[in-house]
Coordinates of C-alpha atoms in Angstrom, one line a residue:
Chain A
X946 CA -42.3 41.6 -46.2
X947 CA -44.2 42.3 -42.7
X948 CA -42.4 41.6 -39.7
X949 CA -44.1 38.7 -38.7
X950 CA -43.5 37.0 -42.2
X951 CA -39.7 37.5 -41.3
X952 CA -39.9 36.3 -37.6
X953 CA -42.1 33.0 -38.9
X954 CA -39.2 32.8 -41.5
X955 CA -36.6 32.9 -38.5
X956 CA -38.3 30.5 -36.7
X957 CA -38.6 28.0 -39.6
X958 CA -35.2 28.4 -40.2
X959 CA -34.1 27.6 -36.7
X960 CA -36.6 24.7 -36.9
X961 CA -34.7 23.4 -40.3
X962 CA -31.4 23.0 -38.9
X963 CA -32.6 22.6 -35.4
X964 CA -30.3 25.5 -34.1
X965 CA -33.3 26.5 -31.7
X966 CA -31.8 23.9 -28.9
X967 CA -28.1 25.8 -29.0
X968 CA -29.7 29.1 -29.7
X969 CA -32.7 29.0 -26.7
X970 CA -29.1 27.8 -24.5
X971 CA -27.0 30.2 -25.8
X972 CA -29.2 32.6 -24.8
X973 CA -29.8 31.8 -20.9
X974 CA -25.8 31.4 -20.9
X975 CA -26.2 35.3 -22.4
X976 CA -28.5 36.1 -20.1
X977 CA -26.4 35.4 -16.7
X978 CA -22.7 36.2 -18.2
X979 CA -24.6 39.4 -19.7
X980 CA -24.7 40.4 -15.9
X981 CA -21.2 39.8 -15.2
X982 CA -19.2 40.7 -18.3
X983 CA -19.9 44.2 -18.3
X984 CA -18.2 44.7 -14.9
X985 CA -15.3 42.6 -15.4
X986 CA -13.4 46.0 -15.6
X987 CA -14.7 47.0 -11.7
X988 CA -13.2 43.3 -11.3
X989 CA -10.1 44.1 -12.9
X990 CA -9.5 47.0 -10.6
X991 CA -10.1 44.7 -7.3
X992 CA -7.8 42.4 -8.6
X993 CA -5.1 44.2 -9.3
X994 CA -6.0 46.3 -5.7
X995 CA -5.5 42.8 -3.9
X996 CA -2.7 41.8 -6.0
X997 CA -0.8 44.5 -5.0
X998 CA -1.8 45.7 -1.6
X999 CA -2.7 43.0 0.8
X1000 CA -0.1 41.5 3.3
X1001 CA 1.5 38.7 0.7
X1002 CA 0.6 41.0 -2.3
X1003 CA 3.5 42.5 -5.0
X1004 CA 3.9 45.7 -2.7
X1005 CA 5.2 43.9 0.5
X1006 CA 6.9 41.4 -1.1
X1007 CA 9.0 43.1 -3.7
X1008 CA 9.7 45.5 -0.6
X1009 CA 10.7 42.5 1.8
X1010 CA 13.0 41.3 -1.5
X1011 CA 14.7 44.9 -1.8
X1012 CA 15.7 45.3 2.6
X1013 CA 16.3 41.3 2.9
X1014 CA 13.1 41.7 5.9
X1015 CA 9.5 42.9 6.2
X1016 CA 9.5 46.5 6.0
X1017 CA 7.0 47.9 8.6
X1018 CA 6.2 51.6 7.1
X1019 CA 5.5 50.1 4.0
X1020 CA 3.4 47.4 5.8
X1021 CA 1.5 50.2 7.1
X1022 CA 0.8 52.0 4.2
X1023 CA -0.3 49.1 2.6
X1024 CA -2.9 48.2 5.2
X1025 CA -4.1 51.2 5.0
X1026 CA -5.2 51.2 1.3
X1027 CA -5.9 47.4 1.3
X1028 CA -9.2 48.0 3.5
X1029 CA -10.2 48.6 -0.3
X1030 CA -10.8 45.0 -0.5
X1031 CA -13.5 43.6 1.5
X1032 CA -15.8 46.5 0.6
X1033 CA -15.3 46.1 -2.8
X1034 CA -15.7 42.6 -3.2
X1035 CA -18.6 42.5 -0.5
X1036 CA -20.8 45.5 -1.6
X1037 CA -19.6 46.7 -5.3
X1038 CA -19.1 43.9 -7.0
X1039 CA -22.7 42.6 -6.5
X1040 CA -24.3 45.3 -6.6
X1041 CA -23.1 46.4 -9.9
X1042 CA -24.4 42.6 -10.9
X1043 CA -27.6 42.9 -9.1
X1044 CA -27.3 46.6 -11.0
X1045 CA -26.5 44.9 -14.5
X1046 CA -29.0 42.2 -13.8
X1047 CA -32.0 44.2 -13.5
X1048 CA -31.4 46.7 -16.6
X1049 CA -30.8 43.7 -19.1
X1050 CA -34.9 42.9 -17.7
X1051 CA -36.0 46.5 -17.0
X1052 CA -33.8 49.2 -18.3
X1053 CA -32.8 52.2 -15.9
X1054 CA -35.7 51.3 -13.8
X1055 CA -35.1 47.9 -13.5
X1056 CA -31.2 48.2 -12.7
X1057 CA -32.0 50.7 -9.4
X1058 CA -34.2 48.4 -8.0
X1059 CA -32.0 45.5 -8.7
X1060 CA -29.5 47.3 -6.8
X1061 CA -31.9 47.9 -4.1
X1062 CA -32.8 44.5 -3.8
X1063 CA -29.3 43.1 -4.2
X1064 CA -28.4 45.2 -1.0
X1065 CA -30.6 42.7 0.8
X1066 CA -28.8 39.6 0.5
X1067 CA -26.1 40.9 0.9
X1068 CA -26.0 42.0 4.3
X1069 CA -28.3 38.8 4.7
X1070 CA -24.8 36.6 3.8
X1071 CA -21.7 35.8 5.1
X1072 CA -20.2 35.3 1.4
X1073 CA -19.8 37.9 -1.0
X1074 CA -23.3 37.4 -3.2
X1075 CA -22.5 37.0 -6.6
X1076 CA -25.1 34.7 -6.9
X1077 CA -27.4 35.9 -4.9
X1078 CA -27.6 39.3 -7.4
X1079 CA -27.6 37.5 -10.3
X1080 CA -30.7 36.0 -8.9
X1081 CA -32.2 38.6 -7.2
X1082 CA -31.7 42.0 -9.8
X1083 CA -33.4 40.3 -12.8
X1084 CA -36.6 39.0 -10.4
X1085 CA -36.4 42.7 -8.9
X1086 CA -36.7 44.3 -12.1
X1087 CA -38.9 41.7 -13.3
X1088 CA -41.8 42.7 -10.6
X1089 CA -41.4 46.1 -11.0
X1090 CA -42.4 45.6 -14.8
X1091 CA -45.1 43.8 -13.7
X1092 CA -46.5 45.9 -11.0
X1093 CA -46.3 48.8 -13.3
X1094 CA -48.1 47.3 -16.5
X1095 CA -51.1 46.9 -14.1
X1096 CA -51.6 50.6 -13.9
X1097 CA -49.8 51.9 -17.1
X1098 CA -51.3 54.2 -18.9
X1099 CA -54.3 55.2 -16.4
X1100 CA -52.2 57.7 -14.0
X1101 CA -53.5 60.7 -13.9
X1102 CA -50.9 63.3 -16.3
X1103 CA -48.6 65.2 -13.4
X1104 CA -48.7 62.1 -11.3
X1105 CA -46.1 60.0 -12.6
X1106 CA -43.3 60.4 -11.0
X1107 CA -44.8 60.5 -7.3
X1108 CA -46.1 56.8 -9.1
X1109 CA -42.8 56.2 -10.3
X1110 CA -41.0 56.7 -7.5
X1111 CA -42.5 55.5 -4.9
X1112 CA -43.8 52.1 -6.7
X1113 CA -40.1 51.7 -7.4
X1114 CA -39.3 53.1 -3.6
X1115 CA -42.1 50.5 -1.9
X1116 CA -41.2 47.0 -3.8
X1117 CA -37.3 47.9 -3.7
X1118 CA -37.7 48.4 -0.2
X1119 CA -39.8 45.7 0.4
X1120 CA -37.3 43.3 -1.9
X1121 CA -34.8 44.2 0.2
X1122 CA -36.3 43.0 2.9
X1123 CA -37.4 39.6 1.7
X1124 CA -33.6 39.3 0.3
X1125 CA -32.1 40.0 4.2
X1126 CA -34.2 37.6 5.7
X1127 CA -35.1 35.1 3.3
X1128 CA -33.3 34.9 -0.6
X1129 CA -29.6 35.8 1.3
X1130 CA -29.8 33.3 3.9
X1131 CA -30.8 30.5 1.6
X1132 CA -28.5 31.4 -1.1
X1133 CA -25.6 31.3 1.4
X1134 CA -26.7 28.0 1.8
X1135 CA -26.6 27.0 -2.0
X1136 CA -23.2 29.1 -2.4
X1137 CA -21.7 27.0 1.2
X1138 CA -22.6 23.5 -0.9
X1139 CA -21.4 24.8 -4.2
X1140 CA -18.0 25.7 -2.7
X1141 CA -18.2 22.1 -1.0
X1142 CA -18.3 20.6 -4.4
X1143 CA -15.7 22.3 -5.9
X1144 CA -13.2 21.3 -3.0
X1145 CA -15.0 17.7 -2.9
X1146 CA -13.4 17.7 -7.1
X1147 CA -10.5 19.6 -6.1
X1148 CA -9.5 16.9 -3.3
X1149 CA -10.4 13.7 -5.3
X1150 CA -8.6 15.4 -8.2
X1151 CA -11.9 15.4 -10.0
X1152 CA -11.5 19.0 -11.5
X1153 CA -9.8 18.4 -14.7
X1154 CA -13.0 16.2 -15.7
X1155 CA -14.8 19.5 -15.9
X1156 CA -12.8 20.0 -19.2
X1157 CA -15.3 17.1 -20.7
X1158 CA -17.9 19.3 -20.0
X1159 CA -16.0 23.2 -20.6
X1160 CA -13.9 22.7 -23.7
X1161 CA -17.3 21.2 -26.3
X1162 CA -19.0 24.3 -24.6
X1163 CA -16.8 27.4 -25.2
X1164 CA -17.1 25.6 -29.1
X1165 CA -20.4 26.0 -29.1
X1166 CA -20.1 29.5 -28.0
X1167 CA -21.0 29.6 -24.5
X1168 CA -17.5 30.2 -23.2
X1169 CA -18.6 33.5 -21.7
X1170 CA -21.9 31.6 -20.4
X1171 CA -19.5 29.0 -18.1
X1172 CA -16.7 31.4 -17.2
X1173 CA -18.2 34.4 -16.2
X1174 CA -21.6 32.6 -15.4
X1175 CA -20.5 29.8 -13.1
X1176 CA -16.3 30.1 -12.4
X1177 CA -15.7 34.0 -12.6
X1178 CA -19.1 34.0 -9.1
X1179 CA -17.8 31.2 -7.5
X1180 CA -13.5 31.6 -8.0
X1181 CA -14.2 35.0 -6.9
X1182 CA -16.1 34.0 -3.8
X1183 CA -12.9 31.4 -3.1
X1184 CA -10.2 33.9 -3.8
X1185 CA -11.5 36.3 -1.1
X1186 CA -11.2 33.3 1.6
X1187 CA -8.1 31.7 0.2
X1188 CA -6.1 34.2 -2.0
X1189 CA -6.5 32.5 -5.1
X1190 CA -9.0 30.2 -7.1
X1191 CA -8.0 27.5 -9.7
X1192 CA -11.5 27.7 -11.0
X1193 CA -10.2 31.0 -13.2
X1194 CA -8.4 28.3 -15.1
X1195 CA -10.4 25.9 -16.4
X1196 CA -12.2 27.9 -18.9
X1197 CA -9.7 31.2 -19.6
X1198 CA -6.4 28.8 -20.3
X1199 CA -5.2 30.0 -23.5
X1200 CA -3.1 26.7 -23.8
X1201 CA -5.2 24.3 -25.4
X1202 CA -6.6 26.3 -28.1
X1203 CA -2.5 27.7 -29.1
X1204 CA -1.8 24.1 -29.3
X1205 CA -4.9 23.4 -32.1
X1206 CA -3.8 26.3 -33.7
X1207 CA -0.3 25.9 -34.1
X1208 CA -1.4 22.4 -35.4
X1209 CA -3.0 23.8 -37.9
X1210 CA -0.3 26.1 -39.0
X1211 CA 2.2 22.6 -39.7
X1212 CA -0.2 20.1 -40.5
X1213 CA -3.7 21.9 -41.9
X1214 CA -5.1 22.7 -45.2
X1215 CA -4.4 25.6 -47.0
X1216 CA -7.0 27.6 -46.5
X1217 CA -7.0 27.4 -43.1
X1218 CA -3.3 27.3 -42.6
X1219 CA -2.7 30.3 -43.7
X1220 CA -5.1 31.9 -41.2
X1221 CA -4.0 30.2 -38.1
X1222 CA -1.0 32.5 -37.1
X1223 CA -2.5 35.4 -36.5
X1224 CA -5.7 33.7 -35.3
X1225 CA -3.0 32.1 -32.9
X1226 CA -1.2 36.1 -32.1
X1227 CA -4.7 37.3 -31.4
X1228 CA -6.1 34.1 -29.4
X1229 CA -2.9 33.6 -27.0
X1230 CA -2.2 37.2 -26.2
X1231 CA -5.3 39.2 -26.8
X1232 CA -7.3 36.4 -25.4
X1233 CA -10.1 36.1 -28.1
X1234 CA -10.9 32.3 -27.5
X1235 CA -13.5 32.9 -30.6
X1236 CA -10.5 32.9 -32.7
X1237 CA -9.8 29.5 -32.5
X1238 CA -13.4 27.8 -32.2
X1239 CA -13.9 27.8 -35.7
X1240 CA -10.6 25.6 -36.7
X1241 CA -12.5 22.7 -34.2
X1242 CA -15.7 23.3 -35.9
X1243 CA -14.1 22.8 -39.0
X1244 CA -12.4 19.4 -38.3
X1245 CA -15.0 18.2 -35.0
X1246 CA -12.9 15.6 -34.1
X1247 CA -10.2 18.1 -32.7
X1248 CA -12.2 18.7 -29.5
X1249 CA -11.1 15.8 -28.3
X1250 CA -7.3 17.7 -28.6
X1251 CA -8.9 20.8 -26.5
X1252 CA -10.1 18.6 -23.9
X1253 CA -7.0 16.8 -23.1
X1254 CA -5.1 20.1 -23.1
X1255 CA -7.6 21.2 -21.2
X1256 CA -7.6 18.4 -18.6
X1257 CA -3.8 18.8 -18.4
X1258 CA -3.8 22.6 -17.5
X1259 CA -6.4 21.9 -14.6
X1260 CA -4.5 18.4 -13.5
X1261 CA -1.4 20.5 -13.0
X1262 CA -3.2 23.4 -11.5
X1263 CA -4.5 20.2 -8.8
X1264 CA -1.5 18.6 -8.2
X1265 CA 0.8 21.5 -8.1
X1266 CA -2.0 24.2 -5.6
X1267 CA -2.2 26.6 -8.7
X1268 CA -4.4 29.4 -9.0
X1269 CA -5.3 33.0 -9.7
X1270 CA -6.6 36.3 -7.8
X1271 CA -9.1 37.6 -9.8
X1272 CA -10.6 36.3 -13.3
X1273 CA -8.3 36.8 -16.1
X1274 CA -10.6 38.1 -18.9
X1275 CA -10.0 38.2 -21.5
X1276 CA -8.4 34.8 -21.4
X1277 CA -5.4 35.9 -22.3
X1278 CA -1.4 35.1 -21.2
X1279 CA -0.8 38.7 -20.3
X1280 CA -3.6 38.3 -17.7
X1281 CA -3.3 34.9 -16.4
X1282 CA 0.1 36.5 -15.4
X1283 CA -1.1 39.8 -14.4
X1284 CA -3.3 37.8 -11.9
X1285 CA -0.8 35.6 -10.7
X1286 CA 0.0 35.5 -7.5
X1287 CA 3.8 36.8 -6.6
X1288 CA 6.0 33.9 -5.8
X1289 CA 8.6 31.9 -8.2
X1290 CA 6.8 29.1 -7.5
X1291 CA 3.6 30.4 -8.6
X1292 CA 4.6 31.0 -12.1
X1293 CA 6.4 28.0 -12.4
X1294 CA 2.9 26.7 -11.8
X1295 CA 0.9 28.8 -14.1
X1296 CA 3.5 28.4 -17.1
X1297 CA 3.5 24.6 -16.9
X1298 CA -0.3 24.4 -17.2
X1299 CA -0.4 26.8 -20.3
X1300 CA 2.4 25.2 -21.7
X1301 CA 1.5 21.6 -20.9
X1302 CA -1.7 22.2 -21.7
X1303 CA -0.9 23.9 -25.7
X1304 CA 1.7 20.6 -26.1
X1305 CA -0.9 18.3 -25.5
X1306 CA -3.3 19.8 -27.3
X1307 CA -0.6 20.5 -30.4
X1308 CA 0.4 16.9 -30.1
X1309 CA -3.3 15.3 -29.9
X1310 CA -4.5 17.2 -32.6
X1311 CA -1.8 16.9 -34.9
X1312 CA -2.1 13.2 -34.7
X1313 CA -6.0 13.3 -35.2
X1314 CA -4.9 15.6 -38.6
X1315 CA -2.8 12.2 -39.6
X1316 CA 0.3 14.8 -39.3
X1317 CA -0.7 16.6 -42.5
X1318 CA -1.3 13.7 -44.9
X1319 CA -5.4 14.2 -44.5
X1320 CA -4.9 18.1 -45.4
X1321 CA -2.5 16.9 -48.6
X1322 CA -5.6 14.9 -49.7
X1323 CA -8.1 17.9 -49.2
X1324 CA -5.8 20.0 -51.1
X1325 CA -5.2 18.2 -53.4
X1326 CA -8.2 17.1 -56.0
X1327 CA -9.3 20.4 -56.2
X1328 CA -7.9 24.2 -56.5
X1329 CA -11.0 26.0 -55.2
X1330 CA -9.7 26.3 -51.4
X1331 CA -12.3 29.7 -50.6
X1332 CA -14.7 27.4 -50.8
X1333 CA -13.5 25.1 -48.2
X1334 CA -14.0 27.3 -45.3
X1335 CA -17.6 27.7 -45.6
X1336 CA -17.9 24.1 -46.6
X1337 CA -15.6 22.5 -43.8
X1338 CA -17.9 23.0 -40.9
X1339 CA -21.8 22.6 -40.5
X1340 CA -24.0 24.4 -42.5
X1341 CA -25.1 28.0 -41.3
X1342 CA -28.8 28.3 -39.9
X1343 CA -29.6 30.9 -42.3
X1344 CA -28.5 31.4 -45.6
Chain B
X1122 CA -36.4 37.2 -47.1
X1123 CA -34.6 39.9 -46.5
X1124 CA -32.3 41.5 -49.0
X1125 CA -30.7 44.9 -49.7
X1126 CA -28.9 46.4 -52.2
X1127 CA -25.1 47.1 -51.4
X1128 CA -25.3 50.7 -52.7
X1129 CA -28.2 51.2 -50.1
X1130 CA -25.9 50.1 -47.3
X1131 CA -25.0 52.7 -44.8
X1132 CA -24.3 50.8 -41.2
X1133 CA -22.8 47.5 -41.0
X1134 CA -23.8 45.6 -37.3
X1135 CA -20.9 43.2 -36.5
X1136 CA -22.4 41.0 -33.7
X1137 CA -20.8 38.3 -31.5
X1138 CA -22.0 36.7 -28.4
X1139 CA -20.9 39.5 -25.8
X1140 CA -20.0 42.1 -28.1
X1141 CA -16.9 43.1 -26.3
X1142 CA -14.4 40.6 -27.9
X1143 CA -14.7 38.9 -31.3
X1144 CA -17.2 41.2 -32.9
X1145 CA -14.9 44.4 -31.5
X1146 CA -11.7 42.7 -33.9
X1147 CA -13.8 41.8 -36.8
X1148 CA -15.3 45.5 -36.8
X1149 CA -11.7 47.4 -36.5
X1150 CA -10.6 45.4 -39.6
X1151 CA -14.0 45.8 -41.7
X1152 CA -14.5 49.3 -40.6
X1153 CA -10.6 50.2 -42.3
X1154 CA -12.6 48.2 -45.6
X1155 CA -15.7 50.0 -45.9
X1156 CA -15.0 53.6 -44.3
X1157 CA -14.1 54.9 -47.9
X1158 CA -17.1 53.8 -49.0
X1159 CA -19.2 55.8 -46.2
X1160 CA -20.4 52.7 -44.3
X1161 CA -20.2 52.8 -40.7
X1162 CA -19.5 49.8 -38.8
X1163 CA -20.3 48.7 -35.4
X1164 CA -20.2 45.8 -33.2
X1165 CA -22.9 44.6 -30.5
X1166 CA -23.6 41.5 -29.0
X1167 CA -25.9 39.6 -30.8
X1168 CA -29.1 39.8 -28.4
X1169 CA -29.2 43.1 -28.6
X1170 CA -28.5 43.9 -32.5
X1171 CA -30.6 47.4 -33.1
X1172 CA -33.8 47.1 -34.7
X1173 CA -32.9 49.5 -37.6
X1174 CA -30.0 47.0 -38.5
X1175 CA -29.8 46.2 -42.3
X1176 CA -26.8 44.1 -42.9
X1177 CA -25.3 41.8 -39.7
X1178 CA -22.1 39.9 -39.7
X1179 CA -21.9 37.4 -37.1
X1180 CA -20.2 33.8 -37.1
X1181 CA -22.5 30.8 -38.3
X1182 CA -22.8 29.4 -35.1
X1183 CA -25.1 32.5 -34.0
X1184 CA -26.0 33.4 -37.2
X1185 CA -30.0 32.0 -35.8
X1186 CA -29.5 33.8 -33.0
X1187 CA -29.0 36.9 -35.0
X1188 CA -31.7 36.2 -37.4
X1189 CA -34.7 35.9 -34.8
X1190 CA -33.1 38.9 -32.7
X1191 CA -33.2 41.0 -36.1
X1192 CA -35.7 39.6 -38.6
X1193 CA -35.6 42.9 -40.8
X1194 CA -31.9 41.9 -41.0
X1195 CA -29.9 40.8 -43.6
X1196 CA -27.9 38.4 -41.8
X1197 CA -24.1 37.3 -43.4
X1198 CA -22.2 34.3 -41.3
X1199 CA -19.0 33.8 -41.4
X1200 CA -16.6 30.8 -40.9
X1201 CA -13.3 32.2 -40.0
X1202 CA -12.6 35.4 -38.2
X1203 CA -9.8 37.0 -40.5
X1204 CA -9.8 36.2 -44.2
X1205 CA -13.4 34.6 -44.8
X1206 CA -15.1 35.0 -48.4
X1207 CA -18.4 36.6 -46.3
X1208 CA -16.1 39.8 -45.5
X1209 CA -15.3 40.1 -49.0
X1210 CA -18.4 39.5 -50.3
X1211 CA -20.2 42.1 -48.5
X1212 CA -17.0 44.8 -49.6
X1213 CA -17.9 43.8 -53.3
X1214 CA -21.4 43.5 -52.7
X1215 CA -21.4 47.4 -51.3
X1216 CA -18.5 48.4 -53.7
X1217 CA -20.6 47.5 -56.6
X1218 CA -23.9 47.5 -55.5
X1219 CA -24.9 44.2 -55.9
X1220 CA -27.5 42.4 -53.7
X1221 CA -26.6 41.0 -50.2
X1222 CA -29.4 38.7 -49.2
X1223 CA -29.8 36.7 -46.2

């Protein structure tokens, strides 16, 4: 079969079970948390810098806990290595998006003149530009595959790399340029109003509506797509002002999907019960959300049992001024409480919106399971439980 | 449509949407399966699933996804991320050589 048989084949599949809606969505969501999930390691080491070393980080305190009073020589030494922070979060972390932004367009080529250009709005903002890379690397890259299609393939053999280089040398430059006095500015702009709205949500209590709109997402598989495209950008940009960010807990609470799953385990069919534990294990503490997306795509209905866990976790995290330092990913408990900030008070906090959140989730969805009796019907009529699985949720797109 | 013969099977592509968490699990516990039977396994995310690809796992709700990224592909979805009949299916399939088709 030739390859544009198959692809014609692909697409009339896609057109059959029209999967091409979700799939063309899927993929934009790919496309910008594609730029940040890579680096969520270099994010991992600034959080974990800040959480330790800045004036109210672990360092000081647990040091002020042990003498009964600030200690000063340790408050100097910690000053000294938290001037880590600002550069960090102000230069490396975008440029390793703007980076990862232009190789997913242009490979090699594409990411050094993403970082080029990403070093113009950056010193064109007063916010770290997470944004701003995200758009910038990708249109970066994207001209410089443009520009160099024109002439490919009619240089003169020796003169490539002079080509090369100073193609890549001229429109970085000139990017860089445009993104210091035009792209940076506005994007401060849109990033200044963005913030706006999250505190106009977080003061009206608005935020745990967002659940409405996360939970039915991260089913359909763009968890990474809202977290690390939308929250992980923005929390990070209101941790660095504030110390901490509740948007890191709307999408990354591991509460709601343990309380579906634990559901399951008491009240679901047979089949699926006997997964659920160690879906549950590898969910709550290794953080694989995925784990638990396929018990609500088996009985739909359950969503409605993530979103009000969901909505509790974030209500709590409103009332009560929770939060976390950097983005806890993956989404799991030994995260949320690696990135908690120190403080009794603070975990208190973070425990009662994971917990909260996994009771009402348990209790919502093992109501909308009819406590067991619906799974005692399903089992019953019939031995053949393997087939359930594949026959509980939607058809596949391709078979 | 694509098809393969399990015996012909060398390199199983695991693929989930960011190929750092789901697909990295689902890999570990297929690659203890099919390692004796000298089929190497690895996991990507599913944009980006090689072009030399014969057999992909992936979960049915990017099974499409997978398909149109990898036409040449034999694409397997899965329901469930531990235990579903798709992972043993594709063991038998390339224990005994039958035919995986997509």
């Amino acid at each position: 079969m030739s390859f544009s048989d198959a692809e014609a084949q692909a697409k009339a599949n896609k057109n059959r079970t029209g999967a091409g809606v979700s799939a063309q969505v899927q993929r934009l969501g790919r496309f910008m948390s594609g730029m940040i999930m890579p680096n969520i390691g270099a994010f991992v080491a600034w959080g974990l810098i800040t959480a330790l070393f800045i004036e109210a980080g672990w360092i000081n305190k647990i040091a002020e806990g042990l003498n009964g009073a600030p200690n000063d020589g340790v408050m100097e030494w910690t000053a000294s290595v938290a001037v880590l922070v600002g550069p960090m979060i102000t230069y490396l972390l975008p440029l390793l998006i703007g980076y990862m932004g232009g190789k997913l367009v242009y490979e090699t080529r594409g990411a050094v003149i993403g970082a080029v250009a990403t070093m113009g709005v950056i010193v064109g903002s007063e916010v770290p530009m997470f944004l701003g890379a995200m758009i910038i690397g990708p249109f970066a890259a994207w001209c410089l595959k443009r520009l160099e299609s024109t002439w490919q393939g009619k240089i003169k053999p020796g003169f490539e790399m002079l080509v090369d280089n100073f193609s890549l040398g001229i429109l970085g430059g000139a990017l860089a340029v445009l993104g210091k006095m035009i792209i940076g500015p506005i994007v401060s702009q849109l990033v200044e109003w963005a913030g706006e709205g999250v505190d106009f949500l977080v003061e009206n209590s608005l935020l745990p509506f967002a659940s409405i709109v996360v939970e039915p997402a991260k089913i359909l598989f763009l968890n990474n797509a809202i977290n690390h495209g939308v929250f992980t950008p923005l929390g990070t940009a209101e941790a660095e002002e504030t110390g901490k960010s509740l948007l890191f807990m709307i999408e990354s609470n591991p509460g709601p999907g343990l309380g579906i799953l634990v559901a399951y385990m008491l009240f679901g069919p047979r089949m699926l019960k006997a997964a659920a534990p160690s879906a549950a294990i590898i969910h709550f503490f290794g953080g694989i959300h995925e784990m638990y997306f396929p018990f609500v795509l088996a009985k739909p209905r359950l969503i409605a049992a993530a979103i009000l866990g969901g909505m509790t976790g974030v209500l709590i995290g409103v009332m009560f001024n929770g939060g976390l330092v950097a983005p806890p990913s993956p989404g799991s408990i030994f995260a949320w409480i690696a990135f908690t900030p120190p403080g009794i008070g603070n975990f208190v906090v973070m425990f009662a919106q994971v917990i909260l959140a996994a009771a009402v989730s348990f209790i919502a969805a093992a109501f909308l399971m009819g406590f067991g009796r619906e799974a005692r019907r399903e089992d019953a009529p019939e031995d053949d439980t393997a087939a359930d699985a594949s026959a509980a949720s939607p058809t596949p797109a391709t078979v | 449509m694509p098809s393969i013969n399990g015996s012909d099977v060398k390199k199983v592509v695991v693929a989930c949407d960011a190929g750092m968490g789901s697909s990295v699990m689902v890999a570990s516990t297929l690659r203890s399966k099919l390692s004796p039977h000298g089929v190497e396994v690895v996991h990507t995310p599913v944009n980006e699933i090689p072009g030399d690809a014969t057999v992909v796992l992936c979960h049915q709700g990017l099974a499409a996804r997978a398909q149109s990224t990898a036409p040449q592909a034999v694409v397997v979805p899965f329901a469930i991320f531990m235990g579903d009949p798709a992972f043993t299916k594709v063991e038998q399939a390339i224990k005994n050589g039958e035919t995986l088709e997509s």
